[in-house]
Coordinates of C-alpha atoms and ligand atoms in Angstrom, one line a residue:
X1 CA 0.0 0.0 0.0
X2 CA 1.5 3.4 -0.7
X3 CA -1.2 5.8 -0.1
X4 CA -1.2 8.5 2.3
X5 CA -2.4 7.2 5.4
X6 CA 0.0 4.6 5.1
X7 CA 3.2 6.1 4.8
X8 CA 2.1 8.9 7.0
X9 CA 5.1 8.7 9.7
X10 CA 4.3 9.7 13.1
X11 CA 3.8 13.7 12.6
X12 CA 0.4 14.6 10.9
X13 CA 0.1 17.3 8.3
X14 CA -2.0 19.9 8.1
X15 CA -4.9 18.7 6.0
X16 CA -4.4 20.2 2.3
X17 CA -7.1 19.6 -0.2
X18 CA -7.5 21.1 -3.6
X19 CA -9.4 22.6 -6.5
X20 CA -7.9 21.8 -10.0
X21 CA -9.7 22.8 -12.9
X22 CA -8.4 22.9 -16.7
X23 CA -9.5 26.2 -17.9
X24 CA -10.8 24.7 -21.5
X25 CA -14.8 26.3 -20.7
X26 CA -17.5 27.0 -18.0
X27 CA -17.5 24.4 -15.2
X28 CA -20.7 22.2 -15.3
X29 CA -22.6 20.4 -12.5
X30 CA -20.3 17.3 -12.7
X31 CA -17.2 19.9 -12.0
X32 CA -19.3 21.4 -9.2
X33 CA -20.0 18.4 -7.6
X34 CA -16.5 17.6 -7.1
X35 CA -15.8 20.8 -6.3
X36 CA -18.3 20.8 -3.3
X37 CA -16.7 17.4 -2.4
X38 CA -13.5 18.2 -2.2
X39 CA -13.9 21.1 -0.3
X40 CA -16.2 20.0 2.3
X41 CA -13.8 17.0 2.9
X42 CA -10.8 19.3 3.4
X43 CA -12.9 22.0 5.7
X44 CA -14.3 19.3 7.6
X45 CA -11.3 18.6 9.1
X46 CA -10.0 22.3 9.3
X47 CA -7.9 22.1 6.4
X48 CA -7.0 24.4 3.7
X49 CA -8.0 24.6 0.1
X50 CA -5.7 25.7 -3.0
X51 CA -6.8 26.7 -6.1
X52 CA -4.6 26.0 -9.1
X53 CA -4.8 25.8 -13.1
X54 CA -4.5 23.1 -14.7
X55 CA -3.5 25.5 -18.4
X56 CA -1.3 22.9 -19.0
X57 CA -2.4 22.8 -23.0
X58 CA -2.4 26.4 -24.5
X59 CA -4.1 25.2 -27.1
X60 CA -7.1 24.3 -24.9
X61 CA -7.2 26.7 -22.1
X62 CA -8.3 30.2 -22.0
X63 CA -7.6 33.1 -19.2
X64 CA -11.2 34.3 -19.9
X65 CA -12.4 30.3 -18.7
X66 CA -9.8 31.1 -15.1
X67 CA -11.6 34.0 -14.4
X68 CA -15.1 32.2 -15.0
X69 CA -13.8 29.3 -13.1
X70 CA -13.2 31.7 -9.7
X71 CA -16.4 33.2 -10.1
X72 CA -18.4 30.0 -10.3
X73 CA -17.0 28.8 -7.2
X74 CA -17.2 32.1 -5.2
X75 CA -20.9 31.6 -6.9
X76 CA -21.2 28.4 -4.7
X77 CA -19.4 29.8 -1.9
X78 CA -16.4 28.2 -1.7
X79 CA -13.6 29.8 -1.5
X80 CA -9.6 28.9 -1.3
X81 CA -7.2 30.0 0.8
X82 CA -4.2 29.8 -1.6
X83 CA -3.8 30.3 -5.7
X84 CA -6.0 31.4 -8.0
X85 CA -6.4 35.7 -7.7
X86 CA -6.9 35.7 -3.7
X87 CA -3.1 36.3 -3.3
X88 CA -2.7 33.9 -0.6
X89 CA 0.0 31.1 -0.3
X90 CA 3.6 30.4 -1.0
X91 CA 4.2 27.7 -3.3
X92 CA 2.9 29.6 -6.8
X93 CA 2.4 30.1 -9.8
X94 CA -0.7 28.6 -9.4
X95 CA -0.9 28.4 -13.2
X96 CA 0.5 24.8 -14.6
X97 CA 1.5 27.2 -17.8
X98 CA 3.8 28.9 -15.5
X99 CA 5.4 25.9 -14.4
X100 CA 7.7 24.3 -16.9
X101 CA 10.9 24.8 -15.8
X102 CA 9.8 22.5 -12.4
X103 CA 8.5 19.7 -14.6
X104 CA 11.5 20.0 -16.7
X105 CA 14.0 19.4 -13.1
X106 CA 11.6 16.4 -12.3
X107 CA 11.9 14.7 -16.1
X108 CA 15.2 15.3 -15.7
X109 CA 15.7 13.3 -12.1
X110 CA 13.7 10.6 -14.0
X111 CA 16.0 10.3 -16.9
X112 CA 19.0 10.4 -14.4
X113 CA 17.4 7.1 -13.3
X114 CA 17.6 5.5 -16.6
X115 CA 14.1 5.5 -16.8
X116 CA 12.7 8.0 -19.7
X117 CA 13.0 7.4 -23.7
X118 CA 11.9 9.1 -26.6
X119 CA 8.8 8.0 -28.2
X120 CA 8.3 8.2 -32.3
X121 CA 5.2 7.0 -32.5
X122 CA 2.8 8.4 -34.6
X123 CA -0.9 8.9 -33.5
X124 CA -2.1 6.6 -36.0
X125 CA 0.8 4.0 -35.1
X126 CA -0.4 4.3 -31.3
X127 CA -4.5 3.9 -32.0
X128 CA -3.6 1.4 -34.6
X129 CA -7.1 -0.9 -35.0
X130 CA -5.2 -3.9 -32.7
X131 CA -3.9 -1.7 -30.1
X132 CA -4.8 -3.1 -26.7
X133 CA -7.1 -0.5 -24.5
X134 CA -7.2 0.5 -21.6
X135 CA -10.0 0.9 -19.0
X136 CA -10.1 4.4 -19.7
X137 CA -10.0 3.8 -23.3
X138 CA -6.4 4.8 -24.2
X139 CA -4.6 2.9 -26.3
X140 CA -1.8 0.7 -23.7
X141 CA 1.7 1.4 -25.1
X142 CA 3.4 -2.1 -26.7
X143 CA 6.7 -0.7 -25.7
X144 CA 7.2 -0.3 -29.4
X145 CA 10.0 2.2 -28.9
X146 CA 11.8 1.2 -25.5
X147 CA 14.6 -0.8 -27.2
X148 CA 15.6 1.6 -30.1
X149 CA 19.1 1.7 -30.6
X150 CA 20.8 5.1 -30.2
X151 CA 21.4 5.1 -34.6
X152 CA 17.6 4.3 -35.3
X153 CA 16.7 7.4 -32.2
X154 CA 19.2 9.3 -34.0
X155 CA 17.2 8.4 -37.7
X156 CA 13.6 9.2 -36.3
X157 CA 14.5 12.7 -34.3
X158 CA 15.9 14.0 -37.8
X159 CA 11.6 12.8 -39.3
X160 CA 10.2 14.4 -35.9
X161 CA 10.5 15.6 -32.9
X162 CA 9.7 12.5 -29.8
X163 CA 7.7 12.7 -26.9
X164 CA 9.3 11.3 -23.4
X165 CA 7.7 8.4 -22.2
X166 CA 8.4 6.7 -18.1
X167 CA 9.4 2.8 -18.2
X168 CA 6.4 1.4 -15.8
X169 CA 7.4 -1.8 -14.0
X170 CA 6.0 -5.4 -14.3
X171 CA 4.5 -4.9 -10.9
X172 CA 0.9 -4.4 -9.7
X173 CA 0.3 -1.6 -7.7
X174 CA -1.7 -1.3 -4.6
X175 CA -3.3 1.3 -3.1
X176 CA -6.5 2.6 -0.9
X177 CA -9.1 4.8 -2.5
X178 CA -10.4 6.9 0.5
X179 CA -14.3 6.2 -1.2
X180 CA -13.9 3.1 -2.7
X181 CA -11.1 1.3 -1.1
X182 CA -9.0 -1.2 -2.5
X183 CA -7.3 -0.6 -6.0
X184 CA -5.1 -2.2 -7.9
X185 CA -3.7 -1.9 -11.1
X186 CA -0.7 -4.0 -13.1
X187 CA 0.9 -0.9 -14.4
X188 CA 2.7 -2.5 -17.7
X189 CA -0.2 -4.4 -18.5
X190 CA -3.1 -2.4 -17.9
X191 CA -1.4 1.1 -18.8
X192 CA 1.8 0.8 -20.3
X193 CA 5.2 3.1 -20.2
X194 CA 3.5 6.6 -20.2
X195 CA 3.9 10.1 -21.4
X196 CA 5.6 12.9 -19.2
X197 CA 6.4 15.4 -22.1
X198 CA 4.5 15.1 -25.4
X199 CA 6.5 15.9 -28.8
X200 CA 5.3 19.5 -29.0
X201 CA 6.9 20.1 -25.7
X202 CA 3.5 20.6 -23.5
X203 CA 4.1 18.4 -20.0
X204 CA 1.6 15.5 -19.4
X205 CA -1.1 15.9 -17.0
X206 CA 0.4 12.8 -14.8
X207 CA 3.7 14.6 -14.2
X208 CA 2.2 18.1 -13.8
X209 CA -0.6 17.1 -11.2
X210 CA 2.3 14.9 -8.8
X211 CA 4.8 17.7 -9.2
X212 CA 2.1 20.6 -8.0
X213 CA 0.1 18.3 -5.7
X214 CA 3.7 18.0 -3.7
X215 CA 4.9 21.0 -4.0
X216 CA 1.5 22.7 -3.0
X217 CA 1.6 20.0 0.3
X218 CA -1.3 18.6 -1.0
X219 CA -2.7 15.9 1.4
X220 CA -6.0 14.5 -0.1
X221 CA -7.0 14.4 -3.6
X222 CA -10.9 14.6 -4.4
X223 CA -12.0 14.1 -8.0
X224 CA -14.4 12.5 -10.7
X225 CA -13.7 8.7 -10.8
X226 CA -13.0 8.9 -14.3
X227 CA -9.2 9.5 -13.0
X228 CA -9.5 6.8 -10.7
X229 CA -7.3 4.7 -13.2
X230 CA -4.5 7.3 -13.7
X231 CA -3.7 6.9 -9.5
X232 CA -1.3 3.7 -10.1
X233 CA 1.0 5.8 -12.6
X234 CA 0.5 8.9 -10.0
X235 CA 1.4 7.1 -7.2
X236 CA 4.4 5.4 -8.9
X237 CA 5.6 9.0 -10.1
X238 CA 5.0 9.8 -6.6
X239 CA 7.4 6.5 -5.4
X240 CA 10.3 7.2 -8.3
X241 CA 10.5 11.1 -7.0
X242 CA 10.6 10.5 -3.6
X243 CA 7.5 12.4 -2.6
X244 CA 4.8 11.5 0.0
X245 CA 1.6 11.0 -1.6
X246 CA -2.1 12.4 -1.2
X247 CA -5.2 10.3 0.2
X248 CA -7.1 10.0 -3.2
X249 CA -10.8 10.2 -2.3
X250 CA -12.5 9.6 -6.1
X251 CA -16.2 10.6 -6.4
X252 CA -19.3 9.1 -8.4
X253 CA -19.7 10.9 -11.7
X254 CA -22.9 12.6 -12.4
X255 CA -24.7 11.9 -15.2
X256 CA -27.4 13.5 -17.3
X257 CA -31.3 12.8 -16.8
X258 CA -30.3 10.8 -19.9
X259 CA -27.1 9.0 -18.4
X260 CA -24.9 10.5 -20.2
X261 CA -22.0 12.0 -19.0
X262 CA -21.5 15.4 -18.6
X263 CA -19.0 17.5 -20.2
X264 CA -18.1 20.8 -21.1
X265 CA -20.3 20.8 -24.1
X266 CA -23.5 20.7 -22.0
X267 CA -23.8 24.2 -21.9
X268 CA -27.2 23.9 -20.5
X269 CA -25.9 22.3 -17.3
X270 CA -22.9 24.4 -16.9
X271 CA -23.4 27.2 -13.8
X272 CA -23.4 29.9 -16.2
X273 CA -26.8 28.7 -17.4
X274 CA -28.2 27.7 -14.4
X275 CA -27.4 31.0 -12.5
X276 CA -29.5 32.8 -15.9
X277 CA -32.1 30.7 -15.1
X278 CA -32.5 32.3 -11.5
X279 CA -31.0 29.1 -9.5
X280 CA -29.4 30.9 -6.5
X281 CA -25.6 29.3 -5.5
X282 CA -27.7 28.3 -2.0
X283 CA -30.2 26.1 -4.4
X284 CA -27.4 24.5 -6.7
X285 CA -25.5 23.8 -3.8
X286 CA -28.5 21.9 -2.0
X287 CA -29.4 19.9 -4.6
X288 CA -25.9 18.6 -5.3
X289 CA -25.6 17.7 -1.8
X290 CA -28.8 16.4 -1.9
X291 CA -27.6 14.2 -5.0
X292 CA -24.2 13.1 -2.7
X293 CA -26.4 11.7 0.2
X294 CA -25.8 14.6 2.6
X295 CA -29.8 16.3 2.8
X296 CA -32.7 14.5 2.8
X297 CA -34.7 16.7 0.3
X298 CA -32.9 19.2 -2.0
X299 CA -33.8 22.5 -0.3
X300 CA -31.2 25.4 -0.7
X301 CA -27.8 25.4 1.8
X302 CA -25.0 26.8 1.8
X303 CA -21.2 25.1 2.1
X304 CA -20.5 25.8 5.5
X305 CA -24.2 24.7 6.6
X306 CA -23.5 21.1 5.4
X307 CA -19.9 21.0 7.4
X308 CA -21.3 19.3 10.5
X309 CA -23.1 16.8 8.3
X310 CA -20.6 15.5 6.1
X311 CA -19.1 12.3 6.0
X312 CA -17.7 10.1 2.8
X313 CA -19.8 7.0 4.2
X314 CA -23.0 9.4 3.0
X315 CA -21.6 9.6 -0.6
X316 CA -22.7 7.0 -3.0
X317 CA -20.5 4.5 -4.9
X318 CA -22.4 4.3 -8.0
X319 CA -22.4 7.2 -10.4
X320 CA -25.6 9.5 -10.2
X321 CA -28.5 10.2 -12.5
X322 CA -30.2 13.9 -12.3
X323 CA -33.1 12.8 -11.9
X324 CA -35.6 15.2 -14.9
X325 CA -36.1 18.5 -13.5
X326 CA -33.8 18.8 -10.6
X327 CA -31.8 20.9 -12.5
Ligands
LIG1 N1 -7.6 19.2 -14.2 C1 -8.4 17.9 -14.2 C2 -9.8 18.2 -14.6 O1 -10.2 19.3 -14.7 C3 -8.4 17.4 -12.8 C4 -7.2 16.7 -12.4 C5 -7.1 16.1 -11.0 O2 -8.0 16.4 -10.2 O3 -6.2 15.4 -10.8 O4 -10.4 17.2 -15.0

């Protein structure tokens, strides 16, 4: 097990949770949800909250969408003690975009380890129709470029730039979801060596989130279970750079009255069109709490007012359904 809890040595940190949005359009309910989640478990237990960007794509992310992110939580009422425009906190930018030289230091105590290699693969070459998938529907990397010789890297560089991929071990990896407990995951087989730097230079999401969830002191992750498969490789990256690592607490996904899942695209659920249809932040925050098991009816609250009634046993394992006209 290397979660958390149990590497925690004898002194206890001061409970860090976090808000990490990508800036690529308005946050919808889904978002929200999480949102609410993650910062009732960290206030619950007096902790802090940190607001940081995840811009790591420039071609997806937009300042305007940051400045609509801030004001759809402040919406809600919650707030953050660290990042985002309050000023607050120590360990910024709080802007992955602003980051690079860090994740460059990190990739390069990887490589010192004999454990990075560039990657030629094409896109087609790595969704090729027999590729292997993943549970999260990635394609699982064969390891088709882990034994190039130093003349054939030499050959490809001078047809395109690589990306940097991390060797994964043959090993299964353990670990303790906070809300839904045991996890396990044979990181060659069921993922394959991954991404830290893509070829146009832009740092992966699984480096960028371990480097800033340390260096922020980040103790418990809260987030959409869709990411619930990308903890192994977090934790390992976690392991290989010597960090301690979070208590991942992953959360049900909401769904549409139609089960689909939300995303960015369902403008009609995102806050922006709820709050022009008159819903108060008191009402939207009710009903998603109602939806996470923490009110018995969906009547209007605010953040703090659920506080003393919180608890991660309430919250449901299986992903949730707005049930027609809630919303
Ligand atoms: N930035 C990611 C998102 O908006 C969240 C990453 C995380 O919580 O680890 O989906």
């Amino acid at each position: 097990m290397i979660n958390g809890k149990e590497m925690a040595p004898a002194g206890v940190r001061p409970v860090v949770g976090r808000f990490a949005p990508t800036p690529s359009g308005r946050l919808h309910l889904g978002n929200l949800f999480c949102s609410l989640l993650a910062w009732l478990s960290a206030k619950s237990l007096g902790g802090r909250m940190v607001l940081r960007m995840e811009d790591l794509d420039p071609a997806r992310s937009r300042g305007e969408y940051s400045e609509a992110v801030e004001r759809d939580l402040r919406y809600l009422g919650l707030d953050w003690d660290e990042g985002g425009t309050c000023g607050g906190g120590t360990s910024g930018p709080y802007e992955q975009g602003k980051r690079s030289a860090y994740y460059q230091q990190l990739l390069e105590r990887l490589a010192e380890k004999g454990l990075v290699y560039p990657c030629f693969c094409s896109r087609a070459e790595l969704h090729a129709a027999d590729a292997p998938h993943a549970s999260d529907g990635d394609p699982i990397y064969s390891g088709r470029c882990r034994t190039l010789t130093r003349e054939e890297m030499e050959q490809r560089a001078r047809l395109r730039p690589p990306a940097l991929r991390l060797r994964v071990p043959d090993e299964v990896l353990c670990f303790e979801d906070g809300h839904y407990g045991e996890m396990s995951q044979h990181l060659e087989r069921e993922c394959g060596d991954f991404i830290l730097r893509r070829s146009d230079g832009v740092f992966a999401y699984q480096l960028a989130v371990v480097a800033d969830d340390a260096a922020m002191g980040v103790t418990e992750v809260v987030r959409g279970r869709d990411l619930l498969s990308s903890t192994p490789r977090q934790l390992y990256l976690y392991r290989l750079l010597g960090f301690r690592p979070p208590v991942f607490y992953h959360t049900p996904l909401l769904l549409a009255p139609d089960g689909r899942r939300l995303s960015k695209r369902d403008g009609d659920l995102s806050l922006e069109a709820l709050a022009a249809r008159g819903l108060t932040g008191r009402e939207i925050v009710g009903r998603l709490a109602w939806c996470a098991g923490l009110l018995d009816r969906p009547e209007p609250a605010l953040p703090e007012e659920l506080l003393p009634l919180f608890s991660w046993k309430k919250v449901p394992h299986s992903d949730i359904c707005l049930p027609e006209g809630l919303f």
